[in-house]
Amino acid sequence: ARTAARDARARAQDAPALAPAALRICTRAAQADLAAELVAGMRPLDALSTDGLAAIAEFARSTHDIGLMDETYRLWRAREPQALAVHELGLDLSFNQGAERNVEPLFRRILANADRRAADRWLLLNACLALGRPSEAAAILFDDSRYPRVREAIPNLAPFDAPISVVDGKRVLFIGFTEIGDEIRLLELFDRAARRAGACSLAIDARLAPLAARGRPDVEIIPVTYAQAAGDAAVPIALRPLVDGDLFARLGSFDVVVLLRQTEAWIASDADLPSERRTLRPDPARQAHWRAWIASLGDGPKVGLFWRSSRTNYRRLNRGTTLADWAPLLGLPHLHVVCLQFGDGVANEIAA
């Protein structure tokens, strides 16, 4: 990643028109120092193209540089006041500056100005949820350009707004079809459905499969390795990478197929919200191993530290930190800090 970022910076120095593309490469490779050099060379910002401003906005958001975000936002909004990307950057700023009062008007602008056929559906989805319009959010989630193709590929897929009773007494397949964090979050809703179904199978990220299997002896757990499924030519593109060839061949054998995200439509009141204290059970042997390892660190508090998400957007920036933010904690005597962070750039952050 470092070599690719250096090459991109060198090309941009010879051809300034390549600077926005080079900046994106450096930002996404977590090479903040090289990206910062490119930003310095791209000033003044008001002389940049819209693409240049967009690249700088991405860098500013990834580094939580609120001043640069604000500067970029104001220039970009003056040129493209209706652009969804500008509104998303404005949301980032509002959340980071604690100005939640600005969020509702921004969401309203997003819904008023968006071309639903071309817009970022996640931005639209969150705007609907934030404004208390869940039915509209569900329509965006399941009726965008991808989900009609999903329904074509899975004829026995439950309607997106079907009640939980759609699984009663049926042979049901649930497909994760989302990120691993959401798969964990939605397992309790899955368990409610599994108790009503006649027989239940769950296709889920292979990394999560052993955890999901413990405590669910009556559920068939089908692990899916997404990296392999992404290139499986036997599977329609709309189902990749969350369905592999073996699972695709079995879809017709189930009475009903439900995407795990569809379970969110079953939440009609506070009483329906997930409330179980634990939906995953650790491997007792691994649990004993790590308890012994932690005890071997010696006296003093032990703290597991996970300081940021691997994804950056306006919802996550408000909750995210950098490792440097934790310096006061890391400097305390007799404290044992265990790194739980994963993702690109972690080794560089720790080394710095």
XYZ file of C-alpha atoms in Angstrom:
352
model
C 0.000 0.000 0.000
C 2.859 2.376 0.834
C 4.567 1.722 -2.503
C 1.355 2.265 -4.481
C 0.693 5.497 -2.603
C 4.219 6.777 -3.267
C 3.897 5.952 -6.968
C 0.587 7.789 -7.145
C 2.053 10.856 -5.423
C 5.030 10.875 -7.806
C 2.752 10.747 -10.864
C 0.661 13.591 -9.497
C 3.771 15.717 -9.020
C 4.554 15.301 -12.725
C 0.913 15.676 -13.826
C -1.146 17.835 -11.416
C -4.398 16.755 -13.094
C -3.844 13.342 -11.501
C -3.757 14.811 -7.986
C -7.392 13.956 -7.053
C -6.958 10.309 -8.078
C -3.584 10.115 -6.316
C -5.091 11.612 -3.159
C -7.833 8.997 -3.126
C -5.230 6.231 -3.467
C -3.194 7.601 -0.563
C -6.295 8.116 1.586
C -7.663 4.626 0.985
C -4.221 3.098 1.568
C -4.171 4.849 4.987
C -1.026 6.789 4.037
C -2.050 10.036 5.717
C 1.380 11.688 5.475
C 1.562 11.260 1.695
C -2.054 12.367 1.346
C -1.363 15.493 3.412
C 1.527 16.405 1.077
C -0.817 16.136 -1.893
C -3.442 18.309 -0.192
C -0.827 20.981 0.499
C 0.117 20.983 -3.181
C -3.510 21.277 -4.302
C -4.131 24.597 -2.558
C -5.749 27.044 -2.975
C -8.892 24.951 -2.712
C -11.125 27.465 -4.470
C -9.146 26.849 -7.680
C -9.871 23.109 -7.636
C -12.355 21.192 -9.730
C -15.334 19.608 -8.019
C -13.555 16.261 -8.299
C -10.578 17.746 -6.459
C -12.816 19.028 -3.674
C -14.461 15.608 -3.412
C -11.054 13.915 -3.042
C -10.016 16.376 -0.329
C -13.350 15.868 1.449
C -12.692 12.110 1.537
C -9.240 12.702 3.046
C -10.596 15.194 5.609
C -13.301 12.772 6.718
C -10.874 9.858 7.032
C -8.546 11.918 9.246
C -11.334 13.704 11.182
C -9.909 17.074 10.087
C -12.976 19.163 10.908
C -11.449 22.445 9.717
C -10.600 21.005 6.312
C -14.024 19.344 6.089
C -15.686 22.691 6.772
C -13.532 24.555 4.236
C -14.203 21.941 1.559
C -17.910 21.732 2.324
C -18.475 25.460 1.932
C -16.667 25.643 -1.409
C -18.304 22.500 -2.773
C -21.797 23.499 -1.660
C -21.434 26.887 -3.384
C -20.903 25.023 -6.670
C -23.302 22.091 -6.283
C -25.893 23.025 -3.653
C -28.123 20.060 -4.543
C -25.443 17.346 -4.652
C -26.055 14.450 -2.266
C -22.342 14.142 -1.535
C -22.338 17.742 -0.294
C -25.236 17.049 2.049
C -23.490 13.943 3.397
C -20.378 16.009 4.112
C -22.611 18.539 5.865
C -24.003 15.754 8.032
C -20.469 14.698 8.941
C -19.758 18.241 10.068
C -22.968 18.559 12.059
C -22.366 15.360 13.986
C -18.703 16.095 14.620
C -19.431 19.596 15.856
C -22.314 18.454 18.040
C -24.712 20.543 15.939
C -27.491 17.938 15.762
C -30.014 20.745 15.244
C -28.623 21.071 11.700
C -29.173 17.418 10.874
C -32.942 17.411 10.284
C -32.856 20.232 7.688
C -30.005 18.464 5.886
C -31.926 15.204 5.789
C -34.960 17.054 4.435
C -32.829 18.587 1.676
C -31.518 15.130 0.793
C -35.016 13.715 0.356
C -36.237 16.785 -1.523
C -33.329 16.946 -3.976
C -32.395 13.319 -4.528
C -32.902 11.537 -7.803
C -33.980 8.188 -6.357
C -32.656 6.314 -9.376
C -29.120 7.626 -9.030
C -28.768 8.592 -5.357
C -26.758 6.866 -2.673
C -29.450 4.610 -1.243
C -27.803 4.433 2.193
C -27.915 8.192 2.504
C -31.594 8.180 1.512
C -32.300 5.271 3.852
C -30.790 7.054 6.835
C -32.602 10.273 5.967
C -35.933 8.427 6.067
C -35.106 6.686 9.332
C -33.924 9.917 10.967
C -37.150 11.673 9.961
C -39.383 8.882 11.260
C -40.437 7.487 7.873
C -39.747 3.726 8.280
C -42.050 2.532 5.489
C -40.284 4.834 3.036
C -36.937 3.578 4.349
C -37.994 -0.027 3.765
C -39.084 0.815 0.221
C -35.668 2.352 -0.476
C -33.836 -0.609 1.023
C -35.726 -3.296 -0.866
C -36.948 -1.512 -3.996
C -33.740 0.072 -5.250
C -32.072 -1.108 -8.457
C -30.478 -4.148 -6.807
C -33.338 -5.772 -4.923
C -35.676 -6.310 -7.909
C -32.855 -8.394 -9.395
C -32.518 -10.237 -6.088
C -36.220 -11.079 -6.175
C -35.873 -12.293 -9.765
C -33.023 -14.584 -8.710
C -34.920 -15.881 -5.628
C -38.568 -16.513 -6.608
C -39.437 -17.766 -3.088
C -38.054 -14.621 -1.393
C -40.491 -13.238 1.171
C -41.916 -9.774 0.370
C -39.829 -7.078 2.076
C -42.768 -5.989 4.258
C -43.996 -9.503 5.127
C -44.840 -10.028 8.833
C -42.993 -12.560 10.954
C -45.867 -15.009 10.423
C -44.554 -15.599 6.874
C -42.199 -18.219 8.387
C -44.795 -20.071 10.511
C -44.395 -23.830 10.090
C -42.277 -23.377 6.943
C -38.887 -24.648 5.865
C -37.058 -21.317 5.898
C -33.650 -20.128 4.749
C -32.296 -16.904 6.177
C -29.448 -15.275 4.242
C -27.155 -12.809 5.999
C -26.918 -10.578 2.928
C -25.425 -7.766 5.000
C -22.280 -6.862 6.952
C -20.991 -9.090 9.743
C -21.856 -6.491 12.401
C -25.469 -6.416 11.246
C -25.563 -10.211 11.147
C -24.626 -10.266 14.843
C -27.079 -7.482 15.675
C -29.997 -9.228 13.973
C -29.445 -12.725 15.348
C -32.027 -12.246 18.093
C -34.699 -11.389 15.537
C -33.607 -14.472 13.596
C -34.009 -16.580 16.761
C -37.595 -15.365 17.162
C -38.400 -16.502 13.636
C -36.556 -19.809 14.054
C -38.824 -20.694 16.989
C -41.862 -20.265 14.695
C -40.489 -21.997 11.595
C -40.873 -25.686 10.913
C -37.183 -25.978 9.995
C -34.610 -23.237 9.766
C -31.279 -22.696 7.994
C -29.008 -19.662 8.284
C -26.446 -18.725 5.627
C -23.955 -16.413 7.261
C -20.411 -15.068 7.019
C -18.051 -18.029 7.489
C -16.131 -16.095 10.153
C -19.267 -15.941 12.259
C -20.573 -19.459 11.583
C -18.970 -21.281 14.577
C -20.246 -18.601 16.963
C -23.737 -18.666 15.467
C -23.882 -22.463 15.632
C -23.268 -22.681 19.388
C -26.557 -22.694 21.254
C -28.614 -23.298 18.087
C -28.598 -27.119 17.717
C -31.795 -27.160 15.638
C -30.568 -24.610 13.085
C -28.546 -25.574 10.025
C -25.688 -23.077 9.804
C -24.395 -22.587 6.252
C -21.028 -20.754 6.188
C -20.438 -18.497 3.173
C -16.922 -17.303 2.333
C -17.652 -14.002 0.644
C -14.242 -13.605 -1.009
C -14.791 -16.877 -2.881
C -18.472 -16.265 -3.609
C -17.684 -12.922 -5.255
C -16.203 -14.705 -8.272
C -18.643 -17.617 -8.532
C -19.922 -17.489 -12.125
C -22.787 -19.875 -11.302
C -24.439 -17.199 -9.135
C -26.358 -14.182 -10.530
C -24.402 -10.971 -9.983
C -27.184 -9.534 -7.788
C -26.564 -12.301 -5.211
C -22.790 -12.069 -5.071
C -20.791 -12.189 -2.822
C -23.326 -13.201 -0.162
C -24.541 -16.356 -1.901
C -22.136 -18.956 -3.286
C -22.784 -21.608 -5.939
C -23.665 -24.403 -3.492
C -26.182 -22.255 -1.648
C -27.667 -20.904 -4.888
C -28.347 -24.453 -6.057
C -30.353 -25.104 -2.873
C -32.540 -21.984 -2.852
C -35.504 -23.694 -4.503
C -35.659 -26.397 -1.818
C -36.925 -23.936 0.819
C -40.520 -22.800 1.255
C -39.448 -19.250 2.050
C -36.186 -17.313 1.800
C -35.703 -14.269 4.059
C -32.837 -11.767 3.954
C -31.660 -11.073 7.490
C -32.176 -7.334 7.042
C -35.878 -7.999 6.379
C -36.307 -8.929 10.046
C -36.018 -5.229 10.875
C -39.493 -4.780 9.377
C -40.828 -6.829 12.296
C -39.970 -4.056 14.760
C -43.247 -2.196 15.173
C -42.771 -0.912 18.723
C -40.203 -0.672 21.509
C -41.390 -4.067 22.759
C -40.157 -5.644 19.508
C -36.592 -4.368 19.851
C -33.839 -6.952 20.499
C -33.494 -7.399 24.247
C -31.524 -10.594 24.829
C -28.396 -10.068 26.894
C -26.400 -12.484 24.745
C -26.961 -13.900 21.262
C -23.492 -15.447 20.815
C -21.719 -17.998 22.998
C -17.896 -18.143 22.971
C -15.933 -21.362 22.609
C -15.232 -22.442 26.227
C -11.712 -23.643 25.347
C -10.784 -20.346 23.647
C -12.368 -18.423 26.494
C -10.229 -20.302 29.029
C -7.093 -19.726 26.924
C -7.581 -15.963 26.730
C -8.536 -15.657 30.382
C -5.266 -17.329 31.277
C -3.334 -15.081 28.886
C -4.910 -11.931 30.308
C -4.163 -13.093 33.846
C -0.514 -13.590 32.848
C -0.185 -9.856 32.154
C 0.075 -9.263 35.877
C -1.614 -6.944 38.322
C -3.531 -3.879 37.294
C -6.569 -3.225 35.108
C -6.749 -4.859 31.678
C -8.393 -2.844 28.923
C -9.268 -4.086 25.446
C -9.138 -1.133 23.042
C -11.020 -0.824 19.762
C -10.963 2.808 18.697
C -12.528 3.160 15.245
C -14.641 1.599 12.542
C -13.054 0.519 9.282
C -15.768 2.500 7.480
C -16.159 6.264 7.603
C -19.408 8.157 7.262
C -21.361 10.769 9.172
C -22.845 8.209 11.591
C -19.477 6.690 12.455
C -17.331 9.809 12.588
C -19.296 11.087 15.566
C -18.462 7.945 17.533
C -14.966 7.273 16.206
C -11.594 8.208 17.675
C -7.942 7.981 16.738
C -5.361 6.101 18.737
C -3.786 9.436 19.672
C -7.039 10.396 21.427
C -6.341 7.620 23.917
C -2.854 8.827 24.833
C -3.881 9.911 28.384
C -5.224 6.427 29.064
C -2.266 4.646 27.481
C 0.108 6.619 29.713
C -1.418 5.457 32.996
C 0.873 3.300 35.150
C 0.040 -0.349 35.849
C -2.518 -0.427 33.031
C -2.470 -3.248 30.476
C -3.990 -2.269 27.132
C -4.742 -5.015 24.588
C -5.260 -3.951 20.966
C -8.537 -5.265 19.548
C -8.454 -2.990 16.489
C -8.308 -4.498 13.013
C -8.208 -3.109 9.505
C -5.859 -1.149 7.281
C -3.306 1.138 8.870
C -3.486 -0.252 12.421
C 0.218 -1.179 12.567
C 1.164 2.309 11.332
C -1.059 3.959 13.953
C 0.520 1.938 16.752
C 4.065 2.554 15.461
C 3.428 6.296 15.319
